Short mmCIF file of C-alpha atoms and ligand atoms in Angstrom, two decimals:
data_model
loop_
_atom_site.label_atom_id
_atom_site.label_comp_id
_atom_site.label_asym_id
_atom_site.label_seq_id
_atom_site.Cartn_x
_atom_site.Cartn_y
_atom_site.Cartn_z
CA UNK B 1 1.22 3.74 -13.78
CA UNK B 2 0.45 0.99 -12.17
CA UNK B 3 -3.44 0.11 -11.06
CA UNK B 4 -4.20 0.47 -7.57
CA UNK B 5 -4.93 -2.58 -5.52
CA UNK B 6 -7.35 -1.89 -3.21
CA UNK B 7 -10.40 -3.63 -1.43
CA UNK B 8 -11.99 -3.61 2.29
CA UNK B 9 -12.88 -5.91 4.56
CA UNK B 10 -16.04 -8.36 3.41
CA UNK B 11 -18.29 -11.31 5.00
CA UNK B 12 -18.14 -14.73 4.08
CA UNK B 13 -20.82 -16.37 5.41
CA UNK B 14 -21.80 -20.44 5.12
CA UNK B 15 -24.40 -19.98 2.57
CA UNK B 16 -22.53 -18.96 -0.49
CA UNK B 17 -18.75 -18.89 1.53
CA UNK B 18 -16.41 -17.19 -1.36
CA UNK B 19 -18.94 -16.26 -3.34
CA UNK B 20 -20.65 -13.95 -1.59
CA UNK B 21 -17.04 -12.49 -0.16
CA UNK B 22 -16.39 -11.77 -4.06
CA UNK B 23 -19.92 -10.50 -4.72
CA UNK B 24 -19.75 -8.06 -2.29
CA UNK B 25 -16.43 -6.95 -3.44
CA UNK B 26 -18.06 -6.22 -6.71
CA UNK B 27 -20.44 -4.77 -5.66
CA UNK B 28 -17.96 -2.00 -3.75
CA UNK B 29 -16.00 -1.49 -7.10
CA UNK B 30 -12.87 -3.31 -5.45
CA UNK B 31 -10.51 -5.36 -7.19
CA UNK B 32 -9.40 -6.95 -3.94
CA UNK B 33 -10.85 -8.12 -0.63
CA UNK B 34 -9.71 -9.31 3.02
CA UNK B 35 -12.60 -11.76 4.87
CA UNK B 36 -12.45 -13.93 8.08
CA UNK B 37 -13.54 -17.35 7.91
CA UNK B 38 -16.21 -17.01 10.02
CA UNK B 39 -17.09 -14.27 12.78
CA UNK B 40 -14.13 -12.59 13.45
CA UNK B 41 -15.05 -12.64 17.64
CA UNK B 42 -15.73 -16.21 17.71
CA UNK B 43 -14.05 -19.45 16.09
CA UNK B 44 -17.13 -21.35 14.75
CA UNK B 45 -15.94 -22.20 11.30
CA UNK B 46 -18.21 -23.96 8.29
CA UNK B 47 -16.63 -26.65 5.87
CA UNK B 48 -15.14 -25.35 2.77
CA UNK B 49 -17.28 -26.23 -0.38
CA UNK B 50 -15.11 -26.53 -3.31
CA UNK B 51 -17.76 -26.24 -5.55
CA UNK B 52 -18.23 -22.28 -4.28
CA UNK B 53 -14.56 -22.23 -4.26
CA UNK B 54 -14.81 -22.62 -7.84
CA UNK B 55 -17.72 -20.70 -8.87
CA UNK B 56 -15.88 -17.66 -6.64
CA UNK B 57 -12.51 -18.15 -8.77
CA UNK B 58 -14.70 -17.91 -11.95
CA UNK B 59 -16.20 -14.39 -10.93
CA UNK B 60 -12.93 -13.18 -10.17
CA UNK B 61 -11.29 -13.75 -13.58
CA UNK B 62 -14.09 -12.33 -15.09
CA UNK B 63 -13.77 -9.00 -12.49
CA UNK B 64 -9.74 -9.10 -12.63
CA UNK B 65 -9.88 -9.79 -8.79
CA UNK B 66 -6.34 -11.63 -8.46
CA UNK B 67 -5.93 -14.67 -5.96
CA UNK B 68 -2.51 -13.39 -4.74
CA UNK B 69 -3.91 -10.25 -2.94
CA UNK B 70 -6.73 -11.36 -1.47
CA UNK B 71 -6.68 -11.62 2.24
CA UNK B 72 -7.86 -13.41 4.76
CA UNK B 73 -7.49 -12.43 8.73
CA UNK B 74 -8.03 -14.89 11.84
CA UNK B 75 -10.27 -14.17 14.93
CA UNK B 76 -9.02 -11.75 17.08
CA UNK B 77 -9.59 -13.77 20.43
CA UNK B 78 -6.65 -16.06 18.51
CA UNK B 79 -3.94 -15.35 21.54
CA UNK B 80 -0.72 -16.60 21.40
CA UNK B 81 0.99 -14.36 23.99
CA UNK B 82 -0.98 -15.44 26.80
CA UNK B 83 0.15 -19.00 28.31
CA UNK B 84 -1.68 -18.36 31.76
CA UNK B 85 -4.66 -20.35 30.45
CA UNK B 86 -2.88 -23.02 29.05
CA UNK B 87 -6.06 -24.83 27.49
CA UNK B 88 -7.08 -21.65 25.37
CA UNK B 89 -3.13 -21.46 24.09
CA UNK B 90 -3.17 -24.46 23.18
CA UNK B 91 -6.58 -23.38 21.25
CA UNK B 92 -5.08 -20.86 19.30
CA UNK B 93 -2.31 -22.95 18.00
CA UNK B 94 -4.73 -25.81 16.64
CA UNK B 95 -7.15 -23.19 15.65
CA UNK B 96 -4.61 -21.39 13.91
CA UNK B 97 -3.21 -25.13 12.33
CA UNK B 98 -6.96 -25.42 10.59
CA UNK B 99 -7.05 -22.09 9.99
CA UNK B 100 -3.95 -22.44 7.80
CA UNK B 101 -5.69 -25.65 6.60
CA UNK B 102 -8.72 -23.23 5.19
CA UNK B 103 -6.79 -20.65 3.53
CA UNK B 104 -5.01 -23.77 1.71
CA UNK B 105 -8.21 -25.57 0.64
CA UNK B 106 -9.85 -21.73 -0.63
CA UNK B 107 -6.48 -21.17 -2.43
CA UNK B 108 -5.44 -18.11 0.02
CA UNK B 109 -2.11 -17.46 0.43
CA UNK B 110 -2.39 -14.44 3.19
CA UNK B 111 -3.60 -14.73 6.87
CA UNK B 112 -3.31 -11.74 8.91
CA UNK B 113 -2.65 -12.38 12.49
CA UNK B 114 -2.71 -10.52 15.97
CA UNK B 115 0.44 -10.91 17.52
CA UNK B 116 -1.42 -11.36 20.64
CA UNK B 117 -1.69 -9.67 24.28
CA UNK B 118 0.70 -10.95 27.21
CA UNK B 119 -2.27 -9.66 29.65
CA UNK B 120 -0.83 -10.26 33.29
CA UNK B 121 2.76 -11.19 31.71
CA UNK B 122 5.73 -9.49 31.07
CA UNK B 123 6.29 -8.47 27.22
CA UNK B 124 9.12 -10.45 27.16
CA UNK B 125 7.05 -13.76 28.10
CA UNK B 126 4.59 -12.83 25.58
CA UNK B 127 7.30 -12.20 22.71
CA UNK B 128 8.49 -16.04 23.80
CA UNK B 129 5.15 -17.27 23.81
CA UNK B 130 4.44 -15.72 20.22
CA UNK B 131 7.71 -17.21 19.06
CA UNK B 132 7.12 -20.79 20.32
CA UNK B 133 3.58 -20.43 19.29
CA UNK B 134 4.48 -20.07 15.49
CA UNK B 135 6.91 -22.44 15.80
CA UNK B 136 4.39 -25.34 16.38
CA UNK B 137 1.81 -23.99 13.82
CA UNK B 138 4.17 -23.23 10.66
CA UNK B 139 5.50 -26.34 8.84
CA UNK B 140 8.02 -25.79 5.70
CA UNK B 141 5.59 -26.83 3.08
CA UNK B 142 2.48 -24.53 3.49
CA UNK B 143 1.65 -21.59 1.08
CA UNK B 144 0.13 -19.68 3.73
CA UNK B 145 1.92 -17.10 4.98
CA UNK B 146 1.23 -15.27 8.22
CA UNK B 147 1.08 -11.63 8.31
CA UNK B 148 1.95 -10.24 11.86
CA UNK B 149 -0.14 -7.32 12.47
CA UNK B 150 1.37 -3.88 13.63
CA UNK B 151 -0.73 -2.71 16.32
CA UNK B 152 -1.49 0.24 18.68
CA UNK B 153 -0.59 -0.87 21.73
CA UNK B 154 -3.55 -1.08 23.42
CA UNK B 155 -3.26 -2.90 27.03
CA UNK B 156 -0.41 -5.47 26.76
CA UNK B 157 -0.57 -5.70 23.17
CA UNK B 158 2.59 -6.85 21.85
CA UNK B 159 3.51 -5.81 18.11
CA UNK B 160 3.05 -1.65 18.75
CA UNK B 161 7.05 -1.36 17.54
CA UNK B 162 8.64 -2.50 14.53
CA UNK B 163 11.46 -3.96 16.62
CA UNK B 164 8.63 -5.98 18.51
CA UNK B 165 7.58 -7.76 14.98
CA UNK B 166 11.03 -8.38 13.96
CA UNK B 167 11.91 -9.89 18.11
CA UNK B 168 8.96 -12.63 16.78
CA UNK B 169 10.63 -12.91 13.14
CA UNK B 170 13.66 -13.53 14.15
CA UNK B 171 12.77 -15.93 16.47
CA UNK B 172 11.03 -17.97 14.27
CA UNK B 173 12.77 -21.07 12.59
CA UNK B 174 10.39 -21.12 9.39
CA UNK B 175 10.05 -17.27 9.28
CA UNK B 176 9.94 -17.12 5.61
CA UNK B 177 6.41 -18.35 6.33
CA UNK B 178 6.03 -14.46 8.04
CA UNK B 179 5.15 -11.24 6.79
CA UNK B 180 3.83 -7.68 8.27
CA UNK B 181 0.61 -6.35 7.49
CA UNK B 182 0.93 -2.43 8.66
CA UNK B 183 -2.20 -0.68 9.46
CA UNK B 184 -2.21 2.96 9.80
CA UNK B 185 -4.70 3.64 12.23
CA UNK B 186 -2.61 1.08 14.57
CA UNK B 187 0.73 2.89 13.65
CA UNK B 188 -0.39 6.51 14.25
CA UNK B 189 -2.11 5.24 17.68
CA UNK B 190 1.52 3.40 18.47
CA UNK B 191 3.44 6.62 18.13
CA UNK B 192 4.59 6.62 14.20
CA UNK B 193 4.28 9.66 12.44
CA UNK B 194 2.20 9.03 9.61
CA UNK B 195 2.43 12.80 8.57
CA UNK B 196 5.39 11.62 7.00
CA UNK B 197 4.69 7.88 5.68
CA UNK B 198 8.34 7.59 3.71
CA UNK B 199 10.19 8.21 7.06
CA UNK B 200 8.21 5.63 8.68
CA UNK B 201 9.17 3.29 5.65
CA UNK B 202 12.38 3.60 5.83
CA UNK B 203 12.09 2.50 9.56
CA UNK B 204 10.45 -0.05 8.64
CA UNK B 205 13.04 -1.15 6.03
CA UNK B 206 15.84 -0.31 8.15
CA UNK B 207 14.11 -2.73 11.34
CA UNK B 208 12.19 -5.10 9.27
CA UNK B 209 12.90 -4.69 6.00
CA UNK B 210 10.13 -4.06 3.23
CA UNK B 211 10.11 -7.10 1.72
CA UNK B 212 8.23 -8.73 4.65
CA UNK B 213 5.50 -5.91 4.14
CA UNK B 214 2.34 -7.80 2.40
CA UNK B 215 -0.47 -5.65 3.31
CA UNK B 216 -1.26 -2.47 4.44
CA UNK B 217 -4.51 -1.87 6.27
CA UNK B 218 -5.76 1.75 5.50
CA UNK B 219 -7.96 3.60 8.42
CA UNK B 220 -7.96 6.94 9.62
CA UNK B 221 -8.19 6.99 13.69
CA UNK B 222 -10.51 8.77 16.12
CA UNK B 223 -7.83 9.27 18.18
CA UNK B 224 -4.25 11.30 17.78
CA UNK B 225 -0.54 9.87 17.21
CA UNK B 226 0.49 7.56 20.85
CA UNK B 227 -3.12 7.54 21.80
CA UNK B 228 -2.73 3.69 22.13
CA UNK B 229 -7.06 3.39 21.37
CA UNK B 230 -7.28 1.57 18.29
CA UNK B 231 -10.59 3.22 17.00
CA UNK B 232 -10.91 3.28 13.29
CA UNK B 233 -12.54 6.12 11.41
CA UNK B 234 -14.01 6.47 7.94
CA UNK B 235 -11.52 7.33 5.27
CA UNK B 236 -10.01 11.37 5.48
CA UNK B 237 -12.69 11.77 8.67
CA UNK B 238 -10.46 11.10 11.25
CA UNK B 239 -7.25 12.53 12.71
CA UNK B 240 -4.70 11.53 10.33
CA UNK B 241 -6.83 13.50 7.15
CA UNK B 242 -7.59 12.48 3.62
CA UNK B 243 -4.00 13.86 2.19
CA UNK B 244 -2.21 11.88 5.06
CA UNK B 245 -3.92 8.36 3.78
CA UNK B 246 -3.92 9.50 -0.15
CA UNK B 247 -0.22 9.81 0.49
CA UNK B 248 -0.01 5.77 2.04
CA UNK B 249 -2.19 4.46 -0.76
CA UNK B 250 -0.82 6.25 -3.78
CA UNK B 251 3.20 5.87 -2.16
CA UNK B 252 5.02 3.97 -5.10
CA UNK B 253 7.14 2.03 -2.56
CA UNK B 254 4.05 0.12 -2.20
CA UNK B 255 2.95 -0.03 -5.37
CA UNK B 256 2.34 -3.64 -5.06
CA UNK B 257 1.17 -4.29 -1.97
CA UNK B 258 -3.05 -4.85 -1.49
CA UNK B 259 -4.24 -1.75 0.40
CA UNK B 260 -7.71 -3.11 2.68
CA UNK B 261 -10.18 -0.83 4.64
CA UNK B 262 -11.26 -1.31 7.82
CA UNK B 263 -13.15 1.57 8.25
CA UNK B 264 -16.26 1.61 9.98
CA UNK B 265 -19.78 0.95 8.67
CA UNK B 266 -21.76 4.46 9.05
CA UNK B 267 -24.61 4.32 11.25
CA UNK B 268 -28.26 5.01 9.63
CA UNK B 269 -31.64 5.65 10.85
CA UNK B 270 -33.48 2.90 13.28
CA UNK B 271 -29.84 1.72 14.10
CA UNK B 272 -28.86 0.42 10.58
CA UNK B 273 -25.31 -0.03 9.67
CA UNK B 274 -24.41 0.95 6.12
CA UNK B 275 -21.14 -0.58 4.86
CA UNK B 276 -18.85 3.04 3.27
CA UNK B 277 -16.41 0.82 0.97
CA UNK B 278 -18.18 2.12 -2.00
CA UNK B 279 -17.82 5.26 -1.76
CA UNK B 280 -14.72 5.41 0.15
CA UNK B 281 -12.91 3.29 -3.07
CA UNK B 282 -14.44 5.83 -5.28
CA UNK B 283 -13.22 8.83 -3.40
CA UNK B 284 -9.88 7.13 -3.17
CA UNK B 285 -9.82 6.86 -7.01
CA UNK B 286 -10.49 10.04 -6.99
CA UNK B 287 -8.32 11.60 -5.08
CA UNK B 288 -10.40 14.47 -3.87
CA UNK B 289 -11.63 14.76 -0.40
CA UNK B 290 -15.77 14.93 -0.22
CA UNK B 291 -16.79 16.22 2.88
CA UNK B 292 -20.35 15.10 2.64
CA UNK B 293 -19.19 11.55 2.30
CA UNK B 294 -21.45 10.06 4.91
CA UNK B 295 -24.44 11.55 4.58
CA UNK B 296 -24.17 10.14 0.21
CA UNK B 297 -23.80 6.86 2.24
CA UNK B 298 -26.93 7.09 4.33
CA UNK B 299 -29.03 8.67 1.63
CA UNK B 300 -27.95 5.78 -1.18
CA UNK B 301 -28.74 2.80 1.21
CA UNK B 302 -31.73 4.36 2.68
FE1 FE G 1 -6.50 -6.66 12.45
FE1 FE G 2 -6.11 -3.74 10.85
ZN1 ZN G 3 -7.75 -1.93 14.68
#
């Protein structure tokens, strides 16, 4: 069988940049990771120091961390859909030029991207936006390629339907510089059943076609199928249930394909955050469900 490739989302921050992205990994018992440059709400970004580049490369070797599924994913305020402001479009394409620019100079190969909201707009403005958006940021001789994200349709959030992400593939003149990264809590919340994850690959196959799929995101939701929220939960404590997920991260379609967590950090006392990758990885190794999960959390970083 093959090993499972899976890792959750970590910081990099300016002091130690990659290698404190791959020490945290580590430290979670991952052999993977997905990190944003920076903050993920803003678009303050540091210099990339090649010499932490290196000594992050190193620790991965020795930790069989492989470059090729590590991810990274740009700000979420990146918005391509939206032309109304014209001056923060134009933002997100040269943001999203340098950000391309990063991933090259740290070696990544993977950005995950937002399609993007049309806000007052119709869909189909947005989808044209998206389109002409990419086509000023990709050029033919980048490794990065950008993973559309499927999302749950919250607002006017375009990329909630397969045929959505395939509208901004197709309309793409470098789109072998595109990819899908599916994420279940989005999928559930856009209507898919993920009660049965093999139909929904097949849709996406059939639509898409599973070769663009680079990255599956894998969080339970607060909320039920259609709810449109886009509220992640911990791992088998939300609405789509431990044997639901299992059944995503252990499906041999995907054998391949880096599975991330998103799930969020579990709150401790005097308003501490505790970060559940950990134990959530081990539990997924597992394979059993362990209803006490969170409290193990609070009481080991206590
Ligand atoms: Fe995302
Ligand atoms: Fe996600
Ligand atoms: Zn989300």
């Amino acid at each position: 069988m093959k090993e499972l490739i899976i890792g959750s989302h970590v910081s990099f921050k300016s002091a130690d940049q990659l290698v404190g992205s791959v020490k945290e990994t580590i430290s979670y018992g991952a052999n993977t990771f997905m990190f944003y440059t920076g903050a993920p709400q803003n678009t303050n970004r540091a210099k990339i120091d090649d010499n932490l580049t290196m000594e992050a490369y190193k620790l991965m070797k020795e930790h069989n961390i492989a470059l090729e599924n590590v991810i990274v994913h740009a700000p979420y305020i990146i918005n391509l859909a939206n032309t109304e402001k014209l001056d923060s479009y134009n933002f997100a394409i040269d943001f999203l030029k340098q950000e391309i620019d990063r991933c090259e100079s740290l070696g990544m190969t993977k950005l995950v991207l937002h399609p993007g909201s049309s806000v007052k707009l119709s869909k189909e403005i947005g989808i044209k936006n998206i389109i002409d958006g990419l086509n000023k940021v990709l050029t033919k001789d980048q490794k990065v390629i950008i993973l559309l994200e499927t999302m749950a349709g919250k607002g006017s959030e375009i990329g909630s339907s397969f045929e959505e992400i395939k509208q901004i593939i197709d309309g793409v003149t470098l789109n072998d510089k595109l990819g899908v990264c599916l994420d279940t809590c989005h999928i559930s919340d856009a209507g898919y059943d993920i009660t049965n994850f093999d139909a929904v690959l097949d849709e996406f196959d059939k639509i898409i076609g599973l070769n663009k799929l680079m990255c599956i995101h894998v969080n339970d939701s607060k909320n039920p199928m259609g709810a449109h929220k886009d509220r992640h939960d911990n791992f088998g404590f939300g609405l789509l249930g431990f044997d639901n997920l299992i059944n995503v991260v252990y499906n041999k379609r995907i054998e391949n394909i880096p599975k991330i967590l998103e799930t969020p950090y579990v709150d401790g006392d005097s308003k501490r955050m505790f970060p559940p990758y950990k134990f959530e990885i081990a539990m997924i190794r597992n394979k059993k469900f362990n209803p006490n999960l969170l409290e193990e959390i609070r009481a080991y970083y206590k």
